[in-house]
Amino acid sequence: MSRTMRDVPRTPGTTDESPRRGGGPDDTHDTASRAVVRHLTPDVVEPAARTRRPVSAQREAVRSRAEGTRSHSPVMVLLVLVATLGILLYAQFLLNPSNRGDLLPYSMIIVAEAILVVQALLAMWTILSGGQDPRDFDFHATQDTLFDEAEIERRGLEGTPHLWPMVVDGREVTVDVFITVYGEELSKIATTVKAALALRGAHRTWVLDDGRSDEVRDLAAALGARYIRRLSSNGAKAGNVNHALAIAKGDYFAIFDADFVPKEGFLLETVPFFVDEKVAFVQTPQTYGNLTSLVSRGAGYMQTVFYKFIQPGRNRFNAAFCVGTNVIFRREAIDEVGGIDTDSKSEDVWTSLHLHEAGWRSIYIPLTLAVGDAPETIEAYSKQQLRWATGGFEILFRHFPLSPRRRLTMDQRLQYFVTATNYLTGIAPLLLLLVPPMEIFFDLRPMNLHISVLQWFLFYAGFYLMQIVLAFYTLGSFRWEVLMLASVSFPIYVKALWNVLSGKDEAWSVTGRAGKVSSPFNFIIPQVLFWVFLSLTSLVAIVRDVDNGVLTLATVWNLLNTGILTAFMVAASREARAIKRYARAAKRGELPEPEALVLHDETPSAAPTRTQVSRPAPRSAEELQELRELRHLADMTPSDDPEQAARDDERHAMLVGAQALATRRGRREAARRTDGSTAEKQKQEVTS
């Protein structure tokens, strides 16, 4: 499901870190991208317009920018402190022996709420720690001199910013940009590749195709990018990157998933950090531009607090970790730890852990420099969360962060412990869902009968209501989709925990991979069973309360849980109906014909942009055919995956359309040249 992502102009002062619709490489909106940069570094000037200043003046300017920056507003700090107080009061209320009820439900409440309380307290601590901008004096000084203006002028590259040489600490550096591909839509890959080619600063763009698709290979050649494929898919994405590192030899390398479109200034905002020789990688947030469905909104906004507040706080402890895309690494650091980790499906966090143990430094900047796609279906969301949770539990049980054998600081140990235990918060709702039925069927209460509903609500609200207020302040509104997904995802995390404990290995899956979409009910059977059970329990509770003439807290609690699961069932039903409609239309041949993939614009933009972006010249149909016949450009091993073969056939049709377009363009150009020469001859005859 491709999305055309464009920057949406924003008014001054708006933040750019939260998930939003839009963002991408569209050159006509470069002003919006520059506005974001100015919002965070108000005095930064575009390189093309930068004039030389005395060194002392430059240092004074960058010092004024680096000093006095603060990530959190006073309101944010106040909300965090109040939320922390609410957490402590709720914990005191639960642990008070006089409030204890029956042992079994009380124990389940204590276990579930202990996980949530500990995670919330550590999150508050991390958020309050993130008040310092990682862009220091050295960063700004390096950014001001990143592009060698004299060399740009000498080489005549003023109008081709993607070729501007970059200088870090007095030395010209090389950057490789990796785009990892594994069965994504061809149009989506093309959008990302074109944006990567247009990045400001000299770099080499590589398409790393683990899907072994000839159409992807031809697309990369047509756009002017380098292409790499492997004979096998060992190590999944990590193995794909490690294989590319055996070929590409740049000083730094950036990684983008095929559905994350980088902005033109990505290298300008990240490479200057490497003036510090101990910086191993610079991570930027995952921002989503497809928040159109219930699942994509829930999945996207679920990550907002993490990317906007948690990751910046980790900078204080040198514990910000890689998230697999929108990141740039120092080649030397990765070589020292033996490459990207291939022993886990969450290669990103494991590689970060190895780098931190080796003494390297990480940087996170809360600046959106690439926009991608959140999972849009229940299947995609389930597979994504299973992969992430498995990686977290692997750290907990196979590489316990608090062990004295770990070469980490105490702050880093705590931060990785939070990472390793974070997905236990996804299992906690399972325990809380079972508490109301215990009272309804067996009259087992978690709290003492002397506790009134109002008293329970006051302490409960002090904890959960403040979390909602904090999320409201972060997102700008209350996102019930986040609450829904957080409450119904417990089977995913239980499965991930069981897989780690039992040593079961899950096949690698890509969030945005194209292909046949399965019914969502194939992935939510436990949720369906719980929904049926809670619905019947609610009926029993209502009948009981009507007979007793009293509405109990257990009934209200169970009805709330049933309502959340019902909303999820409705979303799954809508998704299933949409899949069936699509399948029926495909069977009847009623689907619209796919549009030909346009690799290059036929007409130039009416409004010239401030920075001219150079792209490869259009290729004729004959040139494209020659590229297809150059067997030495890549391993031509055919795909043994039937689904991949079917996708290759579909994409072949799209490339045929592109070739036909190139042929028509060539004929028009030849006709224009013929008309021009004929007119010139006639003019000469008239003159003579």
XYZ file of C-alpha atoms in Angstrom:
688
model
C 0.000 0.000 0.000
C 2.062 2.869 -1.254
C 1.636 6.415 -0.118
C 2.831 9.565 -1.829
C 4.404 11.533 1.000
C 4.834 15.260 0.733
C 5.854 17.883 3.235
C 2.942 19.852 4.668
C 3.837 23.493 5.359
C 3.689 24.223 9.060
C 3.327 27.424 10.953
C 6.318 28.566 13.009
C 6.592 26.893 16.370
C 4.898 23.623 15.490
C 6.739 20.494 16.446
C 7.907 17.981 13.906
C 8.562 14.891 15.953
C 5.105 13.352 16.297
C 3.569 11.088 13.640
C 1.820 13.117 10.997
C 0.498 12.833 7.500
C 3.057 13.882 4.966
C 6.781 14.339 4.646
C 9.013 13.221 1.827
C 11.410 14.267 -0.867
C 9.161 16.560 -2.879
C 11.448 19.432 -3.851
C 8.622 21.937 -4.125
C 8.202 21.761 -0.355
C 11.864 22.237 0.584
C 10.911 25.396 2.445
C 8.935 23.370 4.988
C 11.946 21.125 5.593
C 14.165 24.139 6.168
C 11.591 25.595 8.565
C 11.956 22.521 10.769
C 15.728 22.945 10.836
C 15.399 26.598 11.781
C 12.906 25.699 14.519
C 15.535 23.628 16.307
C 18.614 25.623 15.265
C 17.229 29.087 14.532
C 20.432 30.609 13.188
C 21.464 27.785 10.851
C 21.694 29.082 7.273
C 21.429 26.995 4.132
C 24.865 26.017 2.792
C 24.221 27.472 -0.651
C 23.539 30.881 0.864
C 26.220 30.743 3.562
C 28.980 33.302 3.310
C 32.403 33.011 4.850
C 32.849 34.562 8.285
C 35.844 34.884 10.561
C 36.393 31.789 12.715
C 35.788 33.757 15.904
C 32.449 35.012 14.606
C 31.432 31.491 13.588
C 32.281 30.132 17.028
C 30.357 32.881 18.768
C 27.305 32.199 16.595
C 27.278 28.463 17.127
C 27.946 28.908 20.851
C 24.852 31.086 21.145
C 22.810 28.380 19.436
C 24.180 25.518 21.516
C 23.656 27.200 24.853
C 20.319 27.611 26.564
C 18.455 24.979 24.550
C 15.859 22.972 26.432
C 13.755 20.050 25.273
C 10.921 20.324 27.800
C 8.541 23.144 28.559
C 7.694 23.963 32.209
C 4.212 22.494 31.668
C 5.762 19.231 30.518
C 8.014 19.042 33.565
C 5.054 19.793 35.870
C 2.923 17.063 34.276
C 5.721 14.530 34.658
C 6.183 15.410 38.328
C 2.447 15.188 39.043
C 2.240 11.881 37.161
C 5.156 10.566 39.213
C 3.382 11.570 42.408
C 0.221 9.790 41.231
C 2.253 6.639 40.540
C 3.736 6.648 44.037
C 0.359 7.226 45.722
C -1.250 4.409 43.753
C 1.610 2.053 44.651
C 1.225 2.962 48.329
C -2.529 2.305 48.118
C -2.051 -1.141 46.564
C 0.683 -2.227 48.966
C -1.189 -1.156 52.096
C -1.910 -4.473 53.937
C -5.236 -3.185 55.250
C -6.522 -2.804 51.676
C -5.694 -6.357 50.602
C -8.518 -8.592 49.411
C -8.550 -12.246 48.358
C -5.081 -13.608 47.684
C -5.388 -14.777 44.050
C -6.904 -11.658 42.429
C -4.865 -9.417 44.737
C -1.644 -11.161 43.646
C -2.581 -10.752 39.996
C -3.256 -7.054 40.548
C 0.055 -6.572 42.369
C 2.092 -8.355 39.652
C 0.440 -6.486 36.782
C 0.483 -3.079 38.444
C 4.066 -3.558 39.707
C 5.238 -4.007 36.122
C 3.335 -0.910 34.997
C 4.418 1.210 37.988
C 8.124 0.355 37.681
C 8.097 1.013 33.937
C 6.227 4.297 34.438
C 8.652 5.514 37.118
C 11.689 4.699 34.995
C 10.032 6.392 32.010
C 9.407 9.555 34.072
C 13.051 9.513 35.193
C 14.238 9.179 31.595
C 11.946 11.932 30.341
C 13.125 14.395 32.996
C 16.731 13.593 32.060
C 16.319 14.711 28.463
C 16.710 18.460 28.737
C 19.972 18.928 26.833
C 20.452 19.322 23.087
C 23.119 16.865 21.870
C 24.234 19.357 19.209
C 27.151 21.008 20.942
C 29.731 23.551 19.810
C 31.756 20.999 17.845
C 28.644 19.856 15.989
C 27.668 23.350 14.872
C 31.230 24.255 13.945
C 31.481 21.103 11.820
C 28.060 21.669 10.274
C 29.028 25.205 9.261
C 32.052 23.856 7.371
C 30.656 20.467 6.303
C 30.518 21.380 2.623
C 33.847 22.528 1.174
C 32.712 25.632 -0.702
C 36.048 26.199 -2.412
C 36.130 22.624 -3.697
C 32.488 22.861 -4.802
C 33.283 25.955 -6.837
C 36.474 24.408 -8.253
C 34.584 21.323 -9.437
C 31.643 23.347 -10.733
C 29.107 21.576 -8.511
C 27.121 24.599 -7.316
C 23.885 23.290 -8.851
C 24.329 19.634 -7.865
C 24.124 19.423 -4.049
C 24.071 15.609 -4.105
C 27.705 15.757 -5.260
C 28.996 18.300 -2.753
C 32.074 16.911 -0.974
C 31.719 16.690 2.810
C 34.553 17.485 5.195
C 34.668 16.303 8.828
C 37.603 17.322 11.017
C 39.551 18.542 7.996
C 39.145 15.304 6.013
C 36.834 14.579 3.093
C 34.573 11.652 3.988
C 32.528 9.183 1.972
C 29.021 8.008 2.846
C 27.120 4.952 1.629
C 23.318 5.026 1.769
C 21.743 1.564 2.041
C 18.087 0.948 1.147
C 17.056 -2.494 2.396
C 14.476 -4.179 0.146
C 12.564 -7.425 0.621
C 9.444 -7.648 -1.520
C 8.063 -4.112 -1.068
C 6.043 -2.424 -3.807
C 8.107 -1.199 -6.738
C 6.619 2.311 -6.637
C 7.434 2.606 -2.932
C 11.033 1.537 -3.549
C 11.348 4.027 -6.406
C 10.198 6.906 -4.187
C 12.772 6.055 -1.527
C 15.610 5.531 -4.018
C 14.976 8.851 -5.753
C 14.941 10.656 -2.412
C 18.166 8.923 -1.354
C 19.882 9.903 -4.600
C 18.914 13.534 -3.968
C 20.394 13.727 -0.452
C 22.549 16.818 -0.030
C 26.220 15.821 0.214
C 28.393 13.421 -1.784
C 27.244 9.843 -1.241
C 26.660 6.527 -2.965
C 23.169 5.016 -2.953
C 22.853 1.223 -2.787
C 19.719 -0.901 -3.131
C 20.165 -4.061 -1.028
C 17.629 -6.479 -2.487
C 17.035 -9.613 -0.421
C 13.941 -10.323 -2.523
C 16.177 -11.059 -5.529
C 13.826 -9.286 -7.911
C 14.991 -8.499 -11.436
C 12.513 -5.625 -11.563
C 14.096 -4.014 -8.519
C 17.504 -4.479 -10.136
C 16.341 -2.776 -13.335
C 14.690 0.000 -11.361
C 17.916 0.726 -9.482
C 19.854 0.804 -12.752
C 17.308 3.088 -14.397
C 17.407 5.541 -11.491
C 21.204 5.508 -11.246
C 21.576 3.657 -7.930
C 23.895 0.739 -7.216
C 22.361 -2.672 -6.692
C 23.348 -5.656 -4.534
C 21.694 -9.042 -4.127
C 22.741 -12.172 -2.259
C 22.560 -15.868 -3.053
C 20.766 -16.523 0.250
C 18.868 -14.588 2.913
C 20.889 -15.746 5.912
C 20.825 -13.271 8.767
C 17.755 -11.503 7.326
C 18.136 -7.715 7.260
C 21.335 -7.748 9.343
C 22.926 -10.243 6.972
C 21.829 -8.118 4.038
C 23.599 -5.060 5.465
C 26.722 -7.032 6.429
C 26.948 -8.407 2.899
C 26.772 -4.871 1.521
C 29.509 -3.743 3.912
C 31.809 -6.270 2.277
C 31.392 -4.312 -0.974
C 30.816 -0.693 0.065
C 33.790 0.873 1.853
C 32.586 4.341 2.896
C 33.562 6.008 6.165
C 29.895 6.050 7.228
C 26.773 4.253 6.072
C 23.109 5.161 6.484
C 20.262 2.633 6.518
C 16.703 3.244 5.314
C 13.912 0.725 5.039
C 12.300 0.676 1.608
C 9.227 2.525 2.903
C 11.096 5.340 4.697
C 11.703 8.312 2.430
C 14.671 10.434 3.582
C 14.636 14.202 3.447
C 17.262 16.128 1.539
C 19.023 17.413 4.669
C 19.549 14.043 6.373
C 23.340 14.018 5.988
C 23.637 17.705 6.889
C 21.940 17.052 10.244
C 23.700 13.797 11.137
C 27.225 13.620 9.692
C 28.619 16.549 11.772
C 28.170 14.476 14.955
C 30.993 12.227 13.789
C 33.542 14.939 14.532
C 33.488 13.209 17.926
C 35.610 10.128 17.279
C 33.659 8.083 19.856
C 30.245 8.495 18.167
C 29.231 5.164 16.634
C 25.822 6.068 15.213
C 23.252 8.841 14.978
C 19.597 7.806 15.163
C 16.600 9.880 14.025
C 12.928 9.115 14.785
C 10.514 6.967 12.846
C 7.758 9.298 11.673
C 4.770 7.927 9.800
C 2.863 9.438 6.904
C 0.070 6.878 6.504
C -1.969 7.394 9.679
C -5.225 6.657 7.874
C -6.461 3.394 9.390
C -7.242 2.472 12.975
C -4.266 0.108 13.183
C -1.774 2.501 11.585
C -2.888 5.363 13.847
C -2.655 3.210 16.947
C 0.754 1.797 15.966
C 2.082 5.205 14.934
C 0.949 7.223 17.935
C 2.029 4.420 20.269
C 5.635 5.302 19.382
C 5.311 9.064 19.838
C 6.237 9.320 23.512
C 9.204 7.018 22.913
C 10.647 9.033 20.037
C 9.741 12.448 21.388
C 10.752 12.069 25.046
C 12.261 8.670 25.951
C 14.992 8.530 23.300
C 16.148 12.132 23.961
C 16.371 11.264 27.654
C 18.577 8.285 26.846
C 21.135 10.670 25.359
C 21.960 11.791 28.902
C 23.044 8.219 29.745
C 24.629 7.354 26.390
C 21.957 4.676 25.995
C 19.925 5.765 22.953
C 19.660 2.727 20.706
C 19.258 2.128 16.994
C 15.776 1.356 15.635
C 16.895 -0.180 12.333
C 16.126 2.648 9.913
C 16.756 6.391 9.557
C 20.185 5.862 11.136
C 23.794 6.478 10.114
C 26.754 4.459 11.432
C 30.489 4.919 11.632
C 32.030 2.058 9.647
C 34.959 1.684 12.058
C 32.632 1.136 15.027
C 30.610 -1.585 13.285
C 33.790 -3.331 12.152
C 35.038 -3.371 15.746
C 31.964 -5.262 17.039
C 31.936 -7.712 14.118
C 29.182 -6.147 11.998
C 25.437 -5.829 12.512
C 24.217 -8.479 14.944
C 22.678 -11.465 13.138
C 21.749 -13.620 16.140
C 18.438 -11.853 16.780
C 15.457 -10.623 14.792
C 15.927 -7.273 16.592
C 19.380 -6.660 15.174
C 19.113 -2.924 15.835
C 18.941 -2.921 19.644
C 21.435 -5.799 19.933
C 23.968 -3.975 17.745
C 23.510 -0.866 19.902
C 24.126 -2.942 23.029
C 27.370 -4.354 21.613
C 28.553 -0.877 20.624
C 27.832 0.570 24.060
C 29.615 -2.331 25.722
C 32.621 -1.610 23.510
C 32.708 1.986 24.779
C 31.189 3.723 21.761
C 28.791 6.656 22.009
C 25.330 6.997 20.456
C 23.365 10.117 19.527
C 19.626 10.584 19.074
C 18.137 13.759 17.586
C 14.342 14.310 17.751
C 14.223 15.764 14.241
C 12.140 14.109 11.528
C 14.499 13.423 8.628
C 12.608 10.531 7.013
C 8.927 9.636 6.748
C 7.643 6.094 6.311
C 4.700 3.760 6.761
C 3.285 2.353 9.971
C 1.746 -1.155 9.761
C -1.713 -0.781 8.231
C -3.124 -4.251 8.852
C -3.512 -6.411 11.934
C -1.229 -8.997 10.333
C 1.554 -6.458 9.754
C 1.174 -4.995 13.243
C 1.214 -8.433 14.886
C 4.371 -9.504 13.064
C 6.119 -6.226 13.826
C 5.323 -6.354 17.538
C 6.278 -10.043 17.751
C 9.681 -9.273 16.237
C 10.328 -6.309 18.524
C 9.140 -8.072 21.678
C 11.239 -11.138 20.918
C 14.352 -8.971 20.686
C 13.582 -7.334 24.032
C 12.980 -10.620 25.844
C 16.166 -12.057 24.339
C 18.158 -9.320 26.049
C 16.392 -10.027 29.350
C 17.051 -13.787 29.388
C 20.209 -14.168 27.301
C 22.150 -11.009 28.081
C 20.776 -9.756 31.401
C 21.731 -6.035 31.479
C 22.098 -5.795 35.272
C 24.702 -8.559 35.380
C 28.083 -7.315 36.694
C 29.725 -8.980 33.702
C 28.246 -6.388 31.352
C 30.664 -3.616 30.380
C 28.085 -0.891 30.859
C 27.636 2.051 33.182
C 24.934 1.755 35.836
C 22.738 4.200 33.917
C 23.128 2.135 30.753
C 22.312 -1.055 32.664
C 19.056 0.462 33.910
C 18.106 1.784 30.478
C 18.682 -1.575 28.799
C 16.812 -3.273 31.632
C 13.848 -1.002 30.838
C 14.169 -1.950 27.164
C 14.328 -5.670 27.987
C 11.301 -5.583 30.306
C 9.207 -3.053 28.427
C 7.082 -5.653 26.647
C 6.064 -7.188 29.967
C 3.714 -4.193 30.156
C 1.949 -5.743 27.173
C 1.309 -8.949 29.177
C -0.021 -7.069 32.214
C -3.459 -6.415 30.590
C -3.987 -10.180 30.418
C -3.863 -10.407 34.231
C -6.094 -7.365 34.643
C -8.686 -8.794 32.208
C -9.080 -11.881 34.417
C -9.673 -10.053 37.707
C -13.330 -8.924 37.181
C -14.541 -12.416 36.119
C -13.078 -13.812 39.359
C -15.359 -11.577 41.376
C -18.368 -12.091 39.093
C -18.178 -15.908 39.080
C -16.356 -16.777 42.325
C -16.858 -13.687 44.511
C -13.073 -13.218 44.807
C -12.213 -9.541 45.277
C -8.742 -8.013 44.858
C -9.351 -5.266 47.442
C -10.941 -5.131 50.892
C -14.736 -4.733 50.972
C -14.313 -1.557 53.034
C -12.740 0.191 50.019
C -15.426 2.285 48.369
C -15.732 2.710 44.612
C -14.921 6.432 44.963
C -11.783 5.757 46.997
C -10.604 3.157 44.506
C -11.290 5.544 41.616
C -9.314 8.414 43.189
C -6.142 6.355 43.541
C -6.664 4.575 40.216
C -7.201 7.862 38.405
C -4.127 9.339 40.049
C -2.116 6.748 38.165
C -3.904 6.134 34.857
C -5.629 9.467 34.344
C -2.320 11.310 34.622
C -0.832 8.960 32.030
C -3.689 9.923 29.713
C -3.180 13.634 30.425
C 0.523 13.267 29.692
C -0.230 11.445 26.436
C -2.831 14.111 25.558
C -0.219 16.829 26.033
C 2.263 14.869 23.914
C -0.085 14.014 21.028
C -2.343 17.054 21.165
C -5.417 14.849 21.679
C -6.466 11.592 23.291
C -5.818 8.680 20.933
C -8.119 5.852 21.934
C -6.559 3.666 19.219
C -3.392 3.494 21.322
C -5.368 2.350 24.379
C -7.169 -0.253 22.290
C -4.019 -1.773 20.747
C -2.182 -1.730 24.083
C -5.058 -3.611 25.734
C -5.578 -6.316 23.099
C -1.980 -7.116 22.084
C -1.172 -9.366 25.055
C -1.268 -12.632 22.987
C 1.559 -11.268 20.835
C 3.800 -10.581 23.814
C 2.933 -13.872 25.517
C 3.953 -15.665 22.320
C 7.206 -13.680 22.122
C 8.028 -14.560 25.734
C 7.283 -18.227 25.132
C 9.400 -18.262 21.961
C 12.408 -16.928 23.862
C 11.975 -19.263 26.828
C 11.489 -22.298 24.590
C 14.120 -21.347 22.033
C 11.612 -21.315 19.175
C 12.725 -19.296 16.160
C 10.279 -17.156 14.213
C 10.668 -16.525 10.484
C 11.685 -13.005 9.534
C 8.875 -10.788 8.293
C 8.914 -7.301 6.806
C 6.273 -4.825 7.970
C 5.598 -3.286 4.583
C 6.093 -6.310 2.346
C 3.757 -6.607 -0.603
C 1.885 -9.779 -1.449
C -1.237 -11.687 -0.484
C -2.877 -10.358 2.670
C -4.424 -12.915 5.038
C -7.599 -12.457 7.017
C -6.906 -10.582 10.267
C -8.808 -13.243 12.227
C -5.995 -15.686 11.476
C -3.819 -13.626 13.825
C -6.269 -12.752 16.610
C -7.831 -16.081 17.606
C -6.936 -15.562 21.323
C -8.518 -12.100 21.252
C -11.696 -13.522 19.695
C -11.951 -16.183 22.422
C -11.420 -13.567 25.139
C -14.061 -11.339 23.558
C -16.618 -14.157 23.636
C -15.727 -14.986 27.249
C -15.902 -11.372 28.456
C -19.181 -10.769 26.603
C -20.825 -13.718 28.355
C -19.307 -12.581 31.650
C -20.785 -9.100 31.171
C -24.255 -10.594 30.638
C -23.935 -12.629 33.834
C -22.698 -9.565 35.751
C -25.572 -7.385 34.549
C -28.171 -9.994 35.530
C -26.513 -10.360 38.943
C -26.414 -6.603 39.607
C -30.051 -6.189 38.527
C -31.099 -8.873 40.998
C -29.037 -7.285 43.785
C -30.036 -3.735 42.876
C -26.375 -2.566 43.062
C -23.958 -1.740 40.216
C -20.584 -3.207 41.193
C -17.105 -2.098 40.194
C -16.405 -5.546 38.714
C -19.318 -5.156 36.287
C -18.182 -1.712 35.151
C -14.600 -2.918 34.787
C -15.624 -5.981 32.767
C -17.919 -3.940 30.525
C -15.028 -1.548 29.807
C -12.746 -4.435 28.854
C -15.480 -5.940 26.694
C -16.009 -2.615 24.939
C -12.319 -2.292 24.083
C -12.213 -5.813 22.633
C -15.471 -5.141 20.751
C -13.920 -2.100 19.070
C -10.987 -4.266 18.032
C -13.321 -6.946 16.647
C -15.169 -4.297 14.619
C -11.868 -3.052 13.173
C -10.858 -6.623 12.302
C -14.238 -7.262 10.644
C -13.923 -4.145 8.497
C -10.425 -5.157 7.467
C -11.589 -8.696 6.621
C -14.451 -7.362 4.476
C -12.075 -5.056 2.620
C -9.737 -7.986 1.898
C -12.631 -10.100 0.601
C -13.879 -7.281 -1.653
C -10.404 -6.874 -3.076
C -10.060 -10.633 -3.673
C -13.439 -10.819 -5.441
C -12.605 -7.833 -7.615
C -9.244 -9.369 -8.516
C -10.913 -12.672 -9.409
C -13.396 -10.884 -11.705
C -10.623 -8.814 -13.243
C -12.238 -5.560 -12.119
C -9.167 -4.059 -10.492
C -7.887 -0.893 -12.191
C -4.839 -1.322 -14.371
C -1.624 -0.333 -12.569
C -0.254 2.970 -13.727
C 3.063 2.886 -15.528
C 5.941 3.674 -13.220
C 7.259 7.094 -14.236
C 10.963 7.164 -13.476
C 11.525 10.754 -14.571
C 9.289 13.812 -14.912
C 8.274 14.580 -18.494
C 8.104 18.320 -17.845
C 10.163 20.460 -15.493
C 8.545 22.007 -12.430
C 6.805 25.271 -13.164
C 8.135 26.823 -9.958
C 11.947 26.441 -9.763
C 13.174 25.339 -6.383
C 15.824 27.135 -4.396
C 18.158 24.159 -4.677
C 18.409 22.420 -8.025
C 18.489 18.632 -7.645
C 20.416 16.709 -10.262
C 19.025 13.338 -11.270
C 20.208 10.770 -13.854
C 19.214 11.573 -17.429
C 16.227 9.670 -18.880
C 17.152 6.383 -20.523
C 15.785 5.127 -23.794
C 14.083 1.763 -24.226
C 17.251 0.446 -25.886
C 19.392 1.509 -22.919
C 17.022 -0.170 -20.484
C 17.189 -3.370 -22.530
C 20.993 -3.240 -22.461
C 20.916 -2.846 -18.678
C 18.768 -5.952 -18.405
C 21.351 -7.901 -20.430
C 24.359 -6.882 -18.289
C 24.606 -10.069 -16.255
C 27.733 -8.931 -14.399
C 25.930 -6.134 -12.574
C 24.305 -8.539 -10.097
C 23.845 -12.166 -9.234
C 21.124 -13.446 -11.543
C 20.007 -16.339 -9.357
C 16.237 -16.668 -9.964
C 13.920 -16.409 -7.014
C 12.733 -19.726 -5.576
C 9.876 -18.028 -3.723
C 6.557 -18.471 -5.615
C 5.131 -15.284 -4.107
C 8.265 -13.370 -5.110
C 8.041 -14.807 -8.636
C 4.430 -13.627 -8.902
C 5.426 -10.150 -7.741
C 8.258 -10.122 -10.291
C 5.742 -10.849 -13.061
C 3.541 -7.966 -11.926
C 6.476 -5.607 -11.727
C 7.670 -6.682 -15.159
C 4.446 -5.287 -16.559
C 5.095 -1.996 -14.769
C 8.624 -1.807 -16.204
C 7.289 -2.505 -19.690
C 5.094 0.553 -19.251
C 8.116 2.590 -18.188
C 10.036 1.371 -21.229
C 7.143 2.306 -23.502
C 7.097 5.753 -21.925
C 10.831 6.134 -22.551
C 10.316 5.069 -26.180
C 7.560 7.651 -26.712
C 9.732 10.321 -25.111
C 12.623 9.404 -27.434
C 10.377 9.582 -30.495
C 9.049 12.995 -29.471
C 12.598 14.243 -28.945
C 13.665 12.894 -32.348
C 10.638 14.525 -33.960
C 11.468 17.859 -32.323
C 15.050 17.652 -33.584
C 13.815 16.791 -37.082
C 11.352 19.684 -37.077
C 14.057 22.013 -35.817
C 16.543 21.017 -38.512
C 13.860 21.329 -41.230
C 12.925 24.809 -40.049
C 16.616 25.826 -40.003
C 17.109 24.602 -43.593
C 14.058 26.527 -44.752
C 15.373 29.654 -43.062
C 18.735 29.281 -44.752
C 17.058 28.810 -48.158
C 14.976 31.954 -47.677
C 18.082 33.909 -46.642
C 20.077 32.711 -49.630
